Short mmCIF file of C-alpha atoms in Angstrom, two decimals:
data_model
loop_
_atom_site.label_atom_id
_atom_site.label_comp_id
_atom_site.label_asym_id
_atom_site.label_seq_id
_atom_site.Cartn_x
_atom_site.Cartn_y
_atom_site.Cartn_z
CA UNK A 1 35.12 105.69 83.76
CA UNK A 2 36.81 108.72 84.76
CA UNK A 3 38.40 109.45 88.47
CA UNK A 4 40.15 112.19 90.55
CA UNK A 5 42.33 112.56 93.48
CA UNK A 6 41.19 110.92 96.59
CA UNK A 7 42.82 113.81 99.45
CA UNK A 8 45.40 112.34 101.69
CA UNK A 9 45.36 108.74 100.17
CA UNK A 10 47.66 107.00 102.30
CA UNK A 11 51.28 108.50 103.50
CA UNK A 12 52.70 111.69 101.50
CA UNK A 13 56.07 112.03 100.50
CA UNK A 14 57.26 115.50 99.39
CA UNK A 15 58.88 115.41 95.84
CA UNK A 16 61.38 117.89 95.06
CA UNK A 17 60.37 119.21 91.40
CA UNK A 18 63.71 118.76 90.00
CA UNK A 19 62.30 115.16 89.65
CA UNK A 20 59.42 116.40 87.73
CA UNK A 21 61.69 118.52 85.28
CA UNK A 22 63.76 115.17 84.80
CA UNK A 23 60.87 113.27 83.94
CA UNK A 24 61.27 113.56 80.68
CA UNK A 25 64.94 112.07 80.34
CA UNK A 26 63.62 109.40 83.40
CA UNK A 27 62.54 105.85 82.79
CA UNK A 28 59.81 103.94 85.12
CA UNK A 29 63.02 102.66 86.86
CA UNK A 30 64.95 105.91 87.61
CA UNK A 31 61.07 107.07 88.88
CA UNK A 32 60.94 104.07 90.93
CA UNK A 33 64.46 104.84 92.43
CA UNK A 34 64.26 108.16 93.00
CA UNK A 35 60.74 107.45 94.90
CA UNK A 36 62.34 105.08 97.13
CA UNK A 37 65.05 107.26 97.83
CA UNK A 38 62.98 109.97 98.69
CA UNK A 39 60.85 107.89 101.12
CA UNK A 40 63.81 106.10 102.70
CA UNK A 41 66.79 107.80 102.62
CA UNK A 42 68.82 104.93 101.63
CA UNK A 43 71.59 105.62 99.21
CA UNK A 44 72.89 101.93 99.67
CA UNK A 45 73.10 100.34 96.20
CA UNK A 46 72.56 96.86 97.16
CA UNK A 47 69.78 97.70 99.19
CA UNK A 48 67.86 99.69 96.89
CA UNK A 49 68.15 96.60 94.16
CA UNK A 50 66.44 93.93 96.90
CA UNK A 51 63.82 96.60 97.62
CA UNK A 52 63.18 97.49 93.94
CA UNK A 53 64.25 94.07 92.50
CA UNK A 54 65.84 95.41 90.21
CA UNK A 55 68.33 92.83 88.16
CA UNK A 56 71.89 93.88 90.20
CA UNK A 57 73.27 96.64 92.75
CA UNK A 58 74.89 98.33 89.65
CA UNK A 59 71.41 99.03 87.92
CA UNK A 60 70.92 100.71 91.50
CA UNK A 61 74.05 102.44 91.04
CA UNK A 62 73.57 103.72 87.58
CA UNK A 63 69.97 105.50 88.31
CA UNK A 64 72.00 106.86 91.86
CA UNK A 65 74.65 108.65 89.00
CA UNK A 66 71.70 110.18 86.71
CA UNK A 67 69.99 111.72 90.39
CA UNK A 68 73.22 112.76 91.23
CA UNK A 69 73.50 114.59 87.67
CA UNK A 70 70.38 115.81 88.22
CA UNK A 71 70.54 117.94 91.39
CA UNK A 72 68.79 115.25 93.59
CA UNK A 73 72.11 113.54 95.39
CA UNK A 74 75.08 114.92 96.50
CA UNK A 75 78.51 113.40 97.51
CA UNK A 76 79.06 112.62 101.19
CA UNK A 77 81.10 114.31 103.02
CA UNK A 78 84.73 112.78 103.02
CA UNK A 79 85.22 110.98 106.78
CA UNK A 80 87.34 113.19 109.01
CA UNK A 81 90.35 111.77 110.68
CA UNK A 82 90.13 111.50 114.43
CA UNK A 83 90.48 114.57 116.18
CA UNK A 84 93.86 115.01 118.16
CA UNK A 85 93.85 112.96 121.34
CA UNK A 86 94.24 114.98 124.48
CA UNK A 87 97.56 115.54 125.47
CA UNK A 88 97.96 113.13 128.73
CA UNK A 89 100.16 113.69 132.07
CA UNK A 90 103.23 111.89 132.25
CA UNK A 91 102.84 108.92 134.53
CA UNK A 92 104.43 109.17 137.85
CA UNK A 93 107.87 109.57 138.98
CA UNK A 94 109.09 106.74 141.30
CA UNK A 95 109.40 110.04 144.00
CA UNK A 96 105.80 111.10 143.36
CA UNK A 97 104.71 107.28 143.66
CA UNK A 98 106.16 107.02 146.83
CA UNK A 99 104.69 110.49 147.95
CA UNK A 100 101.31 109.25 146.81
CA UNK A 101 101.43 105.70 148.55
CA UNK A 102 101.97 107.86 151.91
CA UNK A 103 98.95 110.28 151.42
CA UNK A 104 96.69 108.30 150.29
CA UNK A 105 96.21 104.42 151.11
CA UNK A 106 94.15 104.29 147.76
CA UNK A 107 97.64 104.03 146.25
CA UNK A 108 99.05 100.75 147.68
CA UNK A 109 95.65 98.96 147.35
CA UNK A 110 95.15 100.01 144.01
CA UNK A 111 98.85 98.73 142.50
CA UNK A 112 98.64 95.63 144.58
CA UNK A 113 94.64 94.31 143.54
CA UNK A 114 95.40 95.68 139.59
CA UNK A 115 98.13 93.30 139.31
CA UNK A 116 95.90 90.69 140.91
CA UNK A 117 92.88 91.18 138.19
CA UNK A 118 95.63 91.58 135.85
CA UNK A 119 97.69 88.18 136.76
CA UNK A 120 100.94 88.92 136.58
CA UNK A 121 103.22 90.75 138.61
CA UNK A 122 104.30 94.85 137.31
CA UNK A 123 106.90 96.29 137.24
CA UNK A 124 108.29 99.91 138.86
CA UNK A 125 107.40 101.83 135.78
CA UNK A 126 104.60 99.60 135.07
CA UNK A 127 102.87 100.94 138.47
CA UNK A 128 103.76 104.51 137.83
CA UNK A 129 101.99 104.56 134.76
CA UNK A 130 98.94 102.30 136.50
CA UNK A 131 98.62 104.62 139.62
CA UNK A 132 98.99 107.63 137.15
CA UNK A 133 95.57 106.73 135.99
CA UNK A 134 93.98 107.16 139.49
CA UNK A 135 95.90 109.79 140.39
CA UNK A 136 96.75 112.30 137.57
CA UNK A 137 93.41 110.97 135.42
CA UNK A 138 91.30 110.93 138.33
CA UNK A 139 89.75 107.88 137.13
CA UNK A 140 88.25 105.74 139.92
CA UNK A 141 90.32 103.17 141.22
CA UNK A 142 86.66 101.03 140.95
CA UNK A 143 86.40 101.72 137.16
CA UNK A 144 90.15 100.70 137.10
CA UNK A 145 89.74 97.28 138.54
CA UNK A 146 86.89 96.21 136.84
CA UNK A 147 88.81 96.97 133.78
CA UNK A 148 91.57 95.09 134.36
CA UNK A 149 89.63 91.97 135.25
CA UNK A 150 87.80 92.85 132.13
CA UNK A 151 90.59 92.61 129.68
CA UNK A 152 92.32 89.65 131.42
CA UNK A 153 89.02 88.17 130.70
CA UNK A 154 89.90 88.59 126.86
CA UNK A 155 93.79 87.54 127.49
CA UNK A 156 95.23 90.95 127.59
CA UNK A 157 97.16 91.72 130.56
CA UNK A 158 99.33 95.11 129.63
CA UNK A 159 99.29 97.92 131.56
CA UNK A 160 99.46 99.52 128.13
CA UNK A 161 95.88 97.60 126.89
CA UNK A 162 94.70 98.70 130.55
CA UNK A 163 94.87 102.55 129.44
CA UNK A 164 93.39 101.75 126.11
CA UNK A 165 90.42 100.13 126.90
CA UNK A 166 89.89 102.83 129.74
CA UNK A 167 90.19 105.61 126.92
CA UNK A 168 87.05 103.14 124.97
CA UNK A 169 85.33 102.87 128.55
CA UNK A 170 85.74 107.06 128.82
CA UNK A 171 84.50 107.79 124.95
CA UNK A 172 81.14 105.68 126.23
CA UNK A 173 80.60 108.17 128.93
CA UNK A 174 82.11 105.40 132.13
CA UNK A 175 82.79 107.54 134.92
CA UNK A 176 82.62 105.36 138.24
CA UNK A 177 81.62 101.76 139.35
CA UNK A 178 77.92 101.94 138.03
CA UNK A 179 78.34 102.86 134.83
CA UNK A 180 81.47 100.69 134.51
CA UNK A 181 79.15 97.29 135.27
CA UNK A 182 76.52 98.38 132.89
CA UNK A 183 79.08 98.58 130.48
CA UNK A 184 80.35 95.48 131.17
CA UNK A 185 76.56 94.49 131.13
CA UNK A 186 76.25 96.05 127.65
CA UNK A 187 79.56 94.54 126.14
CA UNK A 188 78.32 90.97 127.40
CA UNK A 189 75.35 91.36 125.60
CA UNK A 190 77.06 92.64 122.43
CA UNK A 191 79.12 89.71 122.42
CA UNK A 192 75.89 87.55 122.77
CA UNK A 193 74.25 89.19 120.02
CA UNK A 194 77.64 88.83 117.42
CA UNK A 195 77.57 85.28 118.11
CA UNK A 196 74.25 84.96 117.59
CA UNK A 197 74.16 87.08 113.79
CA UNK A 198 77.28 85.06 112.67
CA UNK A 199 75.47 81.83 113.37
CA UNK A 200 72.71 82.92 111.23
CA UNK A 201 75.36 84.54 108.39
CA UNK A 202 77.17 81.29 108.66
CA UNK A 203 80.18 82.60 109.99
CA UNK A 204 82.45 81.64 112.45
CA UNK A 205 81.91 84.86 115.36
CA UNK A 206 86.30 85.26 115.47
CA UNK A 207 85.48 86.22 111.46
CA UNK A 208 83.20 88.87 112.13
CA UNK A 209 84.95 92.85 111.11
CA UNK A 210 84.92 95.60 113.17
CA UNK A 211 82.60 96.83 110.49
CA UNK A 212 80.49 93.84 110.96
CA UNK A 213 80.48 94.13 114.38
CA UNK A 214 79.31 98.10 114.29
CA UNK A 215 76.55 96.79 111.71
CA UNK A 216 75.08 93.84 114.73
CA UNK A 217 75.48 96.62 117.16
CA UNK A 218 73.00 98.96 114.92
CA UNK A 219 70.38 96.14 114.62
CA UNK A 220 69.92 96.01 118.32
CA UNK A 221 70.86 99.49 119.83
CA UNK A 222 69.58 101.77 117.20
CA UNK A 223 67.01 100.31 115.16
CA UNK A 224 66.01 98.73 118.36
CA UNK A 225 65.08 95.32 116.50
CA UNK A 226 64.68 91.75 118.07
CA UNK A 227 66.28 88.56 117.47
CA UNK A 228 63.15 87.43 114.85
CA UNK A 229 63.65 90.73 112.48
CA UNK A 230 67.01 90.00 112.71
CA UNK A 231 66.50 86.73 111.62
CA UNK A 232 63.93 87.52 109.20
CA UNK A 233 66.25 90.27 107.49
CA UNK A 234 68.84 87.00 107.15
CA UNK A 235 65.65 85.06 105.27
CA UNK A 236 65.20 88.35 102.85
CA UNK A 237 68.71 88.24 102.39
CA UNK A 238 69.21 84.71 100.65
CA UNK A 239 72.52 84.33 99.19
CA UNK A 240 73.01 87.68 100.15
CA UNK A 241 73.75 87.05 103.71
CA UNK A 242 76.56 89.06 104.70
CA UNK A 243 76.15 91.51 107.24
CA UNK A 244 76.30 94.63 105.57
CA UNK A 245 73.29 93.57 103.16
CA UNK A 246 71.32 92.45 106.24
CA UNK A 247 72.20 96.13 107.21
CA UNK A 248 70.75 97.17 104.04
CA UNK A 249 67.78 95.32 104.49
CA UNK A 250 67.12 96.24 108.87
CA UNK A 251 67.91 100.40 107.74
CA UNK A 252 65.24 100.01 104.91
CA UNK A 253 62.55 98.78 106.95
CA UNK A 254 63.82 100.98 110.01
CA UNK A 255 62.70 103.84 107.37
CA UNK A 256 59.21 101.94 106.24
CA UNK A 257 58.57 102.00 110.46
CA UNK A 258 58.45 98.11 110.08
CA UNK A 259 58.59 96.94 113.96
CA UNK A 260 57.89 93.05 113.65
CA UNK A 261 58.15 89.82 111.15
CA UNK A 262 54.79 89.94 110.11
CA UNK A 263 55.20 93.54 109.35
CA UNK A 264 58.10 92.22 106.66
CA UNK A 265 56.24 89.53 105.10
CA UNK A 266 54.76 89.31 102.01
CA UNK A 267 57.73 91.96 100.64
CA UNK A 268 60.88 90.57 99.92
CA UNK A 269 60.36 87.45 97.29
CA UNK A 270 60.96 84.73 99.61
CA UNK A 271 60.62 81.41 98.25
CA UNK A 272 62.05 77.99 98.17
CA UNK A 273 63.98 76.83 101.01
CA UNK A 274 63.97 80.31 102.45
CA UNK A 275 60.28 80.63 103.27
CA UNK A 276 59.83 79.88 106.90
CA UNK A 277 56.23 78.42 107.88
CA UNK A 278 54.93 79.98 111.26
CA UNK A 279 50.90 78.88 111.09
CA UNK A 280 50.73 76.18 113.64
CA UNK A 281 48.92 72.80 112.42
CA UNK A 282 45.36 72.92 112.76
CA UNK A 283 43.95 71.40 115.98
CA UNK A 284 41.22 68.91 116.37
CA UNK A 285 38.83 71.75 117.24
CA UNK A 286 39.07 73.58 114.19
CA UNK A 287 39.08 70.37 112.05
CA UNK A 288 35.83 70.05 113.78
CA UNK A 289 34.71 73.75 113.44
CA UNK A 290 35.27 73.94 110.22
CA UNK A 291 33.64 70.81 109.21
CA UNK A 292 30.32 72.19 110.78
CA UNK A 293 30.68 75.76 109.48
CA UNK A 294 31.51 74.12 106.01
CA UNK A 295 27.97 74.57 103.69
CA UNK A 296 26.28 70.72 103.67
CA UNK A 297 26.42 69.56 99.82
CA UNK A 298 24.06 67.36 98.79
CA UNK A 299 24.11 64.51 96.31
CA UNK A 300 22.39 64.64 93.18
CA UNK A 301 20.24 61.58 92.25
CA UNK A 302 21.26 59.64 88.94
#
């Protein structure tokens, strides 16, 4: 039997034909890795060798050096530090503070209800440096308070930790009392969600890294997944289970446009005590249904 090309069989990936020309020097594996790259853009090592199965992330890593030798990978870019901070006023004079408490009754409200959220009492340079914020930063004496009852919340009570979490609360684009209670909305639920993924990693949620942390927020905000991928990522993962492999696992099928469970199933070698059973026990109905439906056998006569 012979065959051809069926036309647009399924999703095309274009193949650059450096891979071709390498063919020749490429084993079935280094074919298989390159493919996947190609379709996924996922350079992770680890989570090319659960999609692959191949035997370890170094195998991974060895066919990501020969791609690189051959003109299909490049180095990433080095990570730039932080860009300067910009310069900030100096807080107020104990003149300018008085000044400001006679113009403006903002002032006075705004030192004595911080120190209230805050719980404890400030000192004179303490309240410079807090009424600086309203009044040389122009940041709203709303956004202000909520922050301070925020980190109090969290056992920091600093004027200092005050001006640092308002330079986090600025970087996420928090500008005045609406946007500073969704945030608060948004940080609630990130908590929720990091004590949710170290329960299923087996971790306590005070052990959880920064880089942990930005790998939970990822699951949620940008690959826009649900507490059951999540979950079923953990399943794929096995032993595996540490949050950057689950990362591995969530950016792979991100790629593959997998939405839902059932969309992962079937690909990622579960088995033994990490195969979870969904299909509900059958019901008396279709006991009965199939019973009927089921062809009537008859007995053969001795």
């Amino acid at each position: 039997m012979t065959y051809r090309l069926i036309p647009q069989n399924g999703d095309t990936v274009p193949v650059p034909q450096l891979v071709f020309a390498a063919l020749p020097r490429a084993g079935g594996e280094l074919v298989r890795v390159a493919l996947y790259i190609l379709a996924t853009h996922s350079t992770d090592p680890k989570d090319i060798a659960h999609a692959l199965g191949l035997k370890n992330a170094q195998a991974a890593q060895k066919a990501l050096d020969f791609w690189f030798g051959a003109g299909l990978l490049e180095p990433e870019q080095p990570v730039r530090g932080p860009a300067p901070e910009p310069e900030k006023a100096a807080p107020l004079t104990a003149e300018e503070l008085r000044l400001a408490a006679m113009h403006d009754p903002v002032v006075s409200m705004l030192a004595t209800e911080a120190q209230n959220y805050l719980g404890k009492a400030l000192g004179q340079k303490d309240i410079q440096r807090l009424v600086s914020l309203y009044v040389n930063e122009s940041i709203q004496p709303e956004v202000i308070l909520l922050c301070a009852a925020h980190i109090a919340s969290k056992g920091r009570h600093s004027v200092g930790q005050l001006e640092r979490e308002l330079d986090r609360w600025a970087e996420a684009g928090v500008t005045g009392g609406q946007e500073a209670e969704q945030y608060l909305q948004l940080l609630a639920q990130r908590e929720k969600r990091e004590k949710a993924a170290a329960g299923l990693l087996g971790v306590d949620p005070a052990d959880l890294t920064m880089a942990d942390k930005r790998c939970i927020r990822r699951w949620y905000e940008e690959y826009r997944y649900t507490d059951a991928m999540v979950e079923e990522a953990v399943l794929h993962a096995g032993a595996n289970k540490d949050a950057k492999y689950v990362n591995g696992i969530l950016k792979s099928w991100h790629a593959k446009g997998w939405r839902t469970p059932a969309d992962a199933r079937g690909a990622g070698q579960l088995e033994g005590s990490n195969i979870r059973v969904d299909r509900a026990a059958p019901s008396g109905n279709d006991i009965l249904r199939r019973a009927v439906n089921r062809p009537l056998r008859l007995k053969r006569e001795e």
